[in-house]
Coordinates of C-alpha atoms in Angstrom, one line a residue:
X14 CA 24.4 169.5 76.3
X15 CA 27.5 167.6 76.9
X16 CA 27.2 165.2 73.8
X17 CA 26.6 168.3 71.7
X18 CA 29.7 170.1 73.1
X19 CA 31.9 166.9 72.2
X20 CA 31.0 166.6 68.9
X21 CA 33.6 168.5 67.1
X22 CA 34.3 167.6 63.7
X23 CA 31.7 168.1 60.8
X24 CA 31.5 165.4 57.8
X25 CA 32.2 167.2 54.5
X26 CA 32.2 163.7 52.5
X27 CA 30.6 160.4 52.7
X28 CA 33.8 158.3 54.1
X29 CA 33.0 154.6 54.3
X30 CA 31.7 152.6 57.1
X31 CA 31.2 157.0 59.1
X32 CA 35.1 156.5 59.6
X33 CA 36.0 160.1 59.2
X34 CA 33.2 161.3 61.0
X35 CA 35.1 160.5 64.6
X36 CA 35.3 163.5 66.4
X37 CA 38.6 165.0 67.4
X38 CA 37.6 165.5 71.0
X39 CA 38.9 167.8 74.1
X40 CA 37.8 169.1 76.8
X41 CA 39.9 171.8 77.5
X42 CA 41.4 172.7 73.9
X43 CA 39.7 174.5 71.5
X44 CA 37.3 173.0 68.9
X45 CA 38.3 172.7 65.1
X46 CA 36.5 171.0 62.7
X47 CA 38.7 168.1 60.9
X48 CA 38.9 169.2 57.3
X49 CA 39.1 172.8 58.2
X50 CA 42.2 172.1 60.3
X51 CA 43.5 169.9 58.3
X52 CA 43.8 172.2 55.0
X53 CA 45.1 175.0 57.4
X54 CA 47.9 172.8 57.8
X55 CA 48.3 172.4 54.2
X56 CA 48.8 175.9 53.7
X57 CA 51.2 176.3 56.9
X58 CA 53.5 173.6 54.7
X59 CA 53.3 175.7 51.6
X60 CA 54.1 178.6 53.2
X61 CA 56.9 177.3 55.6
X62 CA 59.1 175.4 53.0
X63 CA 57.4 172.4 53.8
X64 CA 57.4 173.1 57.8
X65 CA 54.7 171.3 59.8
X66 CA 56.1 172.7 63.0
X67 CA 53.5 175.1 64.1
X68 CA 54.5 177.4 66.3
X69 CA 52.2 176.7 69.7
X70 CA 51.1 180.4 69.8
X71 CA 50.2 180.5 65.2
X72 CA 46.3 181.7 65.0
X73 CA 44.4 181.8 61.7
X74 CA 41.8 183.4 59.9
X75 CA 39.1 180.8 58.4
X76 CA 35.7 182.9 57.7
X77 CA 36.2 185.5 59.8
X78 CA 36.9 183.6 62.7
X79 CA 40.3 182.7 64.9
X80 CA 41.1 179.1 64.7
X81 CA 44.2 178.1 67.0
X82 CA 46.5 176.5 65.0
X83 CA 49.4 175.2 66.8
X84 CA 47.3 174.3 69.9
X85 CA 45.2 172.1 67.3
X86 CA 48.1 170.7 66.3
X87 CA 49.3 169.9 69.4
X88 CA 46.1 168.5 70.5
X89 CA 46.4 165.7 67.0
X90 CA 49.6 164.8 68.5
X91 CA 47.8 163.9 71.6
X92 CA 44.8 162.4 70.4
X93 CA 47.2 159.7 68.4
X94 CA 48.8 158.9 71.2
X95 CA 45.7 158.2 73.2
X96 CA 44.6 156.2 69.8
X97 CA 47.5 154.8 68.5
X98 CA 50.5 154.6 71.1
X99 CA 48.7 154.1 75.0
X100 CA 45.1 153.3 73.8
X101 CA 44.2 152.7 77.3
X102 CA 45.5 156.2 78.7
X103 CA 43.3 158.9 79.1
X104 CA 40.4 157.8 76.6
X105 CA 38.5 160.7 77.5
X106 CA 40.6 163.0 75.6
X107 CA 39.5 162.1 72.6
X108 CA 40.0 159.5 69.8
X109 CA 41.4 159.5 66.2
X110 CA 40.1 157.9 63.2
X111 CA 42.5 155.5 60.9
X112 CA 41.2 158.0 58.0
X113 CA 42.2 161.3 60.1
X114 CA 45.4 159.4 60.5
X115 CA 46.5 158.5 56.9
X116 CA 45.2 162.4 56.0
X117 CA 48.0 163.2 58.6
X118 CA 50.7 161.0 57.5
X119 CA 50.0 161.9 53.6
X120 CA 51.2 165.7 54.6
X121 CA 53.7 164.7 56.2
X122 CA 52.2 165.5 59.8
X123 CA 55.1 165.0 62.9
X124 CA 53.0 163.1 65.5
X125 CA 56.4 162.7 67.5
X126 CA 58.6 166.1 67.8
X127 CA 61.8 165.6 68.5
X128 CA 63.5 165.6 71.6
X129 CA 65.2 168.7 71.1
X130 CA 62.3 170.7 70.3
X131 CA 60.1 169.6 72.8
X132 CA 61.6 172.5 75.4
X133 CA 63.7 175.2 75.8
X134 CA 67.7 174.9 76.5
X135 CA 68.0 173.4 79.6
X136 CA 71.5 175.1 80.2
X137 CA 72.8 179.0 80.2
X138 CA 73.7 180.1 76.8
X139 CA 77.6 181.0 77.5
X140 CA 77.8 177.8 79.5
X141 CA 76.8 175.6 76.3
X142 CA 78.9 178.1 74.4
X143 CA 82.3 177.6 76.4
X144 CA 81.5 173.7 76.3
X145 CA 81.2 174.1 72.3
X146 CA 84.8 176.2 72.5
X147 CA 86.4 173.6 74.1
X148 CA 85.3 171.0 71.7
X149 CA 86.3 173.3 68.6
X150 CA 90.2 173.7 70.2
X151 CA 89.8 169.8 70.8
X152 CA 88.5 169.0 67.5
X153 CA 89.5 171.8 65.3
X154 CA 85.8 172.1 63.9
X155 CA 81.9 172.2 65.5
X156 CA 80.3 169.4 64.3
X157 CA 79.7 168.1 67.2
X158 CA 78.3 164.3 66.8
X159 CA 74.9 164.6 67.9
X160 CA 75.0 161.8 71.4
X161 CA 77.9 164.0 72.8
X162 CA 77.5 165.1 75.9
X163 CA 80.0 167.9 77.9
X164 CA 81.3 168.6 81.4
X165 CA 80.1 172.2 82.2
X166 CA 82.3 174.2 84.8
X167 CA 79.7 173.4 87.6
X168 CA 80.5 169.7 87.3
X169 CA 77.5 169.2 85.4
X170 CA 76.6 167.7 82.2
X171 CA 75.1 168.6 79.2
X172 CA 73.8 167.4 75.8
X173 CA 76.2 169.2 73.2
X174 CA 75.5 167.8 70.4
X175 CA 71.3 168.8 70.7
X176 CA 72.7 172.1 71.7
X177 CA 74.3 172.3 68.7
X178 CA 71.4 171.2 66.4
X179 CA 69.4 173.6 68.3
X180 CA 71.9 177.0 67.5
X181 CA 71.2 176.0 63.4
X182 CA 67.3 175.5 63.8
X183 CA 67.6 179.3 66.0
X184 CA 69.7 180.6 63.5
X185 CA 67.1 179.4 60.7
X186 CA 64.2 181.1 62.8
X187 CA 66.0 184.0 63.0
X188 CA 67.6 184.9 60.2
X189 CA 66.7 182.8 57.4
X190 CA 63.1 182.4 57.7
X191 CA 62.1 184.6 60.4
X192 CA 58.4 184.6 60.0
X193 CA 58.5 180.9 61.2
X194 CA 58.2 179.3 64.7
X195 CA 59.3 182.6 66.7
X196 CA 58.3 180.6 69.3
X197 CA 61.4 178.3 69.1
X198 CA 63.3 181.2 70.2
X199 CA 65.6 183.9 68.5
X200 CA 69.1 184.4 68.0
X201 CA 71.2 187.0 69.3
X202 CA 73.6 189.2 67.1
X203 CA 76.1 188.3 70.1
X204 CA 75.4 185.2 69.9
X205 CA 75.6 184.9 66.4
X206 CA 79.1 186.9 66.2
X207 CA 80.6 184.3 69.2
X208 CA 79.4 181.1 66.9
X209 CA 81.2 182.9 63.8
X210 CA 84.4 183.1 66.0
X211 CA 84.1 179.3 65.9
X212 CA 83.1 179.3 62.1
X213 CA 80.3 177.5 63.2
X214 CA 78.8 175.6 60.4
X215 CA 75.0 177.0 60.4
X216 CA 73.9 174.7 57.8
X217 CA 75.4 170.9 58.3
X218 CA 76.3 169.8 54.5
X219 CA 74.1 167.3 52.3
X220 CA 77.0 165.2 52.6
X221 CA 77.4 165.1 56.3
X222 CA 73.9 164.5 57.5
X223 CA 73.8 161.1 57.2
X224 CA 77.9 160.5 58.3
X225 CA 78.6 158.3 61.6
X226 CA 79.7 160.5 64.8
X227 CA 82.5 158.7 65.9
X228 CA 85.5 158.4 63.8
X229 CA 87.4 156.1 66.1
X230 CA 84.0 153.4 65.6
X231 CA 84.1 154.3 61.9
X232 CA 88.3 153.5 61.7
X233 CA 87.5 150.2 63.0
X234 CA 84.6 149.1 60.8
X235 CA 87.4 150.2 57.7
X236 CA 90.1 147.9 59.5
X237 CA 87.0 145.0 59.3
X238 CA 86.3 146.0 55.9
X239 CA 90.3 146.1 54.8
X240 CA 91.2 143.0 56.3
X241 CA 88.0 141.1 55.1
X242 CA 88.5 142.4 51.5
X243 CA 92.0 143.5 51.2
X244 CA 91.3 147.2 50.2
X245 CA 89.9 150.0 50.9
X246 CA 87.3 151.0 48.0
X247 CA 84.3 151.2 50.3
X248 CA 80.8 150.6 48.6
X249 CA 78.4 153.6 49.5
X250 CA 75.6 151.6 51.4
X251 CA 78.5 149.4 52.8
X252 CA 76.7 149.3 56.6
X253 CA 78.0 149.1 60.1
X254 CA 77.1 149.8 63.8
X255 CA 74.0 149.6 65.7
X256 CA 72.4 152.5 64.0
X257 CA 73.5 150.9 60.1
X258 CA 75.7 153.9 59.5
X259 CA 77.0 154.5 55.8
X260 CA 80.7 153.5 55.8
X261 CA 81.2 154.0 52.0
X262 CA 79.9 158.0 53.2
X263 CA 82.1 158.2 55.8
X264 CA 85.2 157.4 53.4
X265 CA 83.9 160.2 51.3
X266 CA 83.7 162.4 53.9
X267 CA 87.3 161.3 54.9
X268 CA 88.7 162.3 51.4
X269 CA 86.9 165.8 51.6
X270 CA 88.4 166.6 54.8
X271 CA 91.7 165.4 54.1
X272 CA 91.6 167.7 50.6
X273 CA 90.5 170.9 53.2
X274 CA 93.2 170.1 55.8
X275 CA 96.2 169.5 53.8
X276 CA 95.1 170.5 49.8
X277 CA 93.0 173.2 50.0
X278 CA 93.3 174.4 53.9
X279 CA 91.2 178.0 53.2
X280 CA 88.1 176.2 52.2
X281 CA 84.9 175.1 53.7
X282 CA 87.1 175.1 57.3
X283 CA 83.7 174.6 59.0
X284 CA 83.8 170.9 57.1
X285 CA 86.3 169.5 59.4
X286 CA 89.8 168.8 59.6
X287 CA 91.7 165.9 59.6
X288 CA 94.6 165.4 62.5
X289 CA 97.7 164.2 61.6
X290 CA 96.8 161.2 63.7
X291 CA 93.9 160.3 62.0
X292 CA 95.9 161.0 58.7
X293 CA 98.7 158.2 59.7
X294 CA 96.1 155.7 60.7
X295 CA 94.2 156.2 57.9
X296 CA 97.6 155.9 55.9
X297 CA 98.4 152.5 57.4
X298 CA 95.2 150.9 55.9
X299 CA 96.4 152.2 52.4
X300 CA 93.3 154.9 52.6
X301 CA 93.7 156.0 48.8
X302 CA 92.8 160.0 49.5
X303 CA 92.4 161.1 46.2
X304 CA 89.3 159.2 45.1

C-alpha cells in the first residue's frame, strides 16, 4: 500500500533510459501528476505576465478536480533541493529527475525565491515608513540602494532597501495586477497616499535596475577610470566592484539626474537628484554632463 501511495507521477511519453518517470514524492503534500502540474504552470505564466510566483493558497481545475497549485510548487522547490542542493538531507521527501528539472528551468521555474519574498515584513508599516522619510529628506529621492539598512526609533535595525522593493511588488499586487499573488499582501489606500507624499517611484526605471547603489563607490571607480585614461567617456560595460557593476550606466544615469535637478527640475523627480556636492565633485573630474 505504501509503494502504491508513493508513486505519484504518471508517464505520458517514453523518456529515455525511464528518466521522467521518477516520481515527485511527499508524504504530507498533495499528489500531482508531473506533466499535469507542469502545464498548469504554463498557463499560470501566460496568464500572469510571465509570473511563476504562485500564490501558496492558487487552486485549479484540471478534469473536474482541485489540484493545489502553489503548494505543488512549493513542494518542486523542495524536492530540488533535496536532489540538487543537500542530496543527503531528507531523501525521503522525494527526489527529482534531471528531465523534470530542465522542463523546469525551460519555463523559467524560480527554484530559489528571493529573500524578500520568502515572508512577510518583519517590521510595522509606519516604522519602515518614517525610516524611508528620513532617507527621502537625506537623499532628496526613494531609491533606496537595495543593501541599506535603517536605524528604527526603538534602536533597531531594519532592511530598507528590501522594504522598499517590497512596497513596488504590493503595489503591483494591488493595483496593477490584482488578480495575482494576493497572498503577498495588499496595499492600503493610506499607505499608498503616504508613499505618494514621498513621490515614491512605484516602478524603478529600465535604466536604473541595473545602476550601482553607492555613489560615493561609483565616484571612486570614475576617479580610477579618469586618471588611468585621462577622461571621462565611460564605455557601457566598463566594470567595477565586487558585484561587476556597469560604470558606463552609472555615468548615464549621472547625466539624467543632473538634467532633472538643474535642467528640467519638474520632471521625473522620483529619478533622483543630484546635490550640489556631488555636482562639484563630479565637476572636478571634468564629468561632461551633456552627453
Amino acid at each position: 500500500m505504501m509503494v502504491a501511495f508513493l508513486s505519484l507521477c504518471v508517464t505520458r511519453t517514453p523518456y529515455p533510459s525511464g528518466e521522467r518517470t521518477g516520481a515527485l514524492v511527499s508524504r504530507r503534500l498533495d499528489s500531482v501528476d508531473f506533466d499535469v502540474g507542469l502545464s498548469e504552470l504554463k498557463k499560470f505564466k501566460a496568464a500572469h505576465g510571465g509570473d511563476l510566483l504562485v500564490p501558496q493558497n492558487a487552486v485549479v481545475e484540471v478534469d473536474g478536480q482541485e489540484v493545489k497549485l502553489g503548494r505543488w510548487a512549493q513542494r518542486l522547490r523542495q524536492l530540488h533541493k533535496n536532489t540538487f542542493i543537500t542530496p543527503k538531507a531528507r531523501a525521503g521527501f522525494g527526489q527529482m529527475t534531471e528531465i523534470q528539472k530542465r522542463d523546469l528551468d525551460a519555463i523559467g521555474f524560480m527554484f530559489e525565491l528571493p529573500e524578500e519574498l520568502k515572508k512577510s515584513d518583519p517590521v510595522d508599516w509606519d516604522n519602515a515608513f518614517a525610516a524611508l522619510a528620513a532617507y527621502h529628506k537625506a537623499h532628496k529621492n526613494t531609491m533606496v540602494p537595495q543593501a541599506t539598512m535603517a536605524a528604527l526609533e526603538d534602536g533597531t535595525e531594519m532592511k530598507l532597501g528590501k522594504w522598499v522593493q517590497r512596497q513596488r511588488q504590493i503595489y503591483k499586487n494591488t493595483y496593477v495586477t490584482p488578480h495575482a499573488r494576493k497572498s503577498f499582501g495588499q496595499m492600503t489606500e493610506e499607505q499608498k497616499g503616504k508613499l505618494e507624499e514621498l513621490e515614491f517611484a512605484f516602478e524603478v526605471p529600465e535604466e536604473l535596475r541595473t545602476v550601482p547603489v553607492d555613489w560615493d563607490v561609483a565616484f571612486d571607480a570614475l576617479a580610477a577610470f579618469k586618471k588611468k585614461n585621462g577622461h571621462t567617456k565611460v564605455p557601457e560595460k566598463t566594470l567595477f566592484g565586487s558585484h561587476d557593476q556597469d560604470l558606463g550606466k552609472w555615468c548615464q544615469r549621472q547625466r539624467q539626474v543632473y538634467k532633472n535637478t538643474y535642467v528640467t527640475p519638474k520632471a521625473r523627480k522620483s529619478f533622483g537628484q543630484m546635490s550640489e556636492e556631488q555636482k562639484a565633485r563630479l565637476g572636478s573630474l571634468g564629468f561632461n554632463f551633456a552627453s
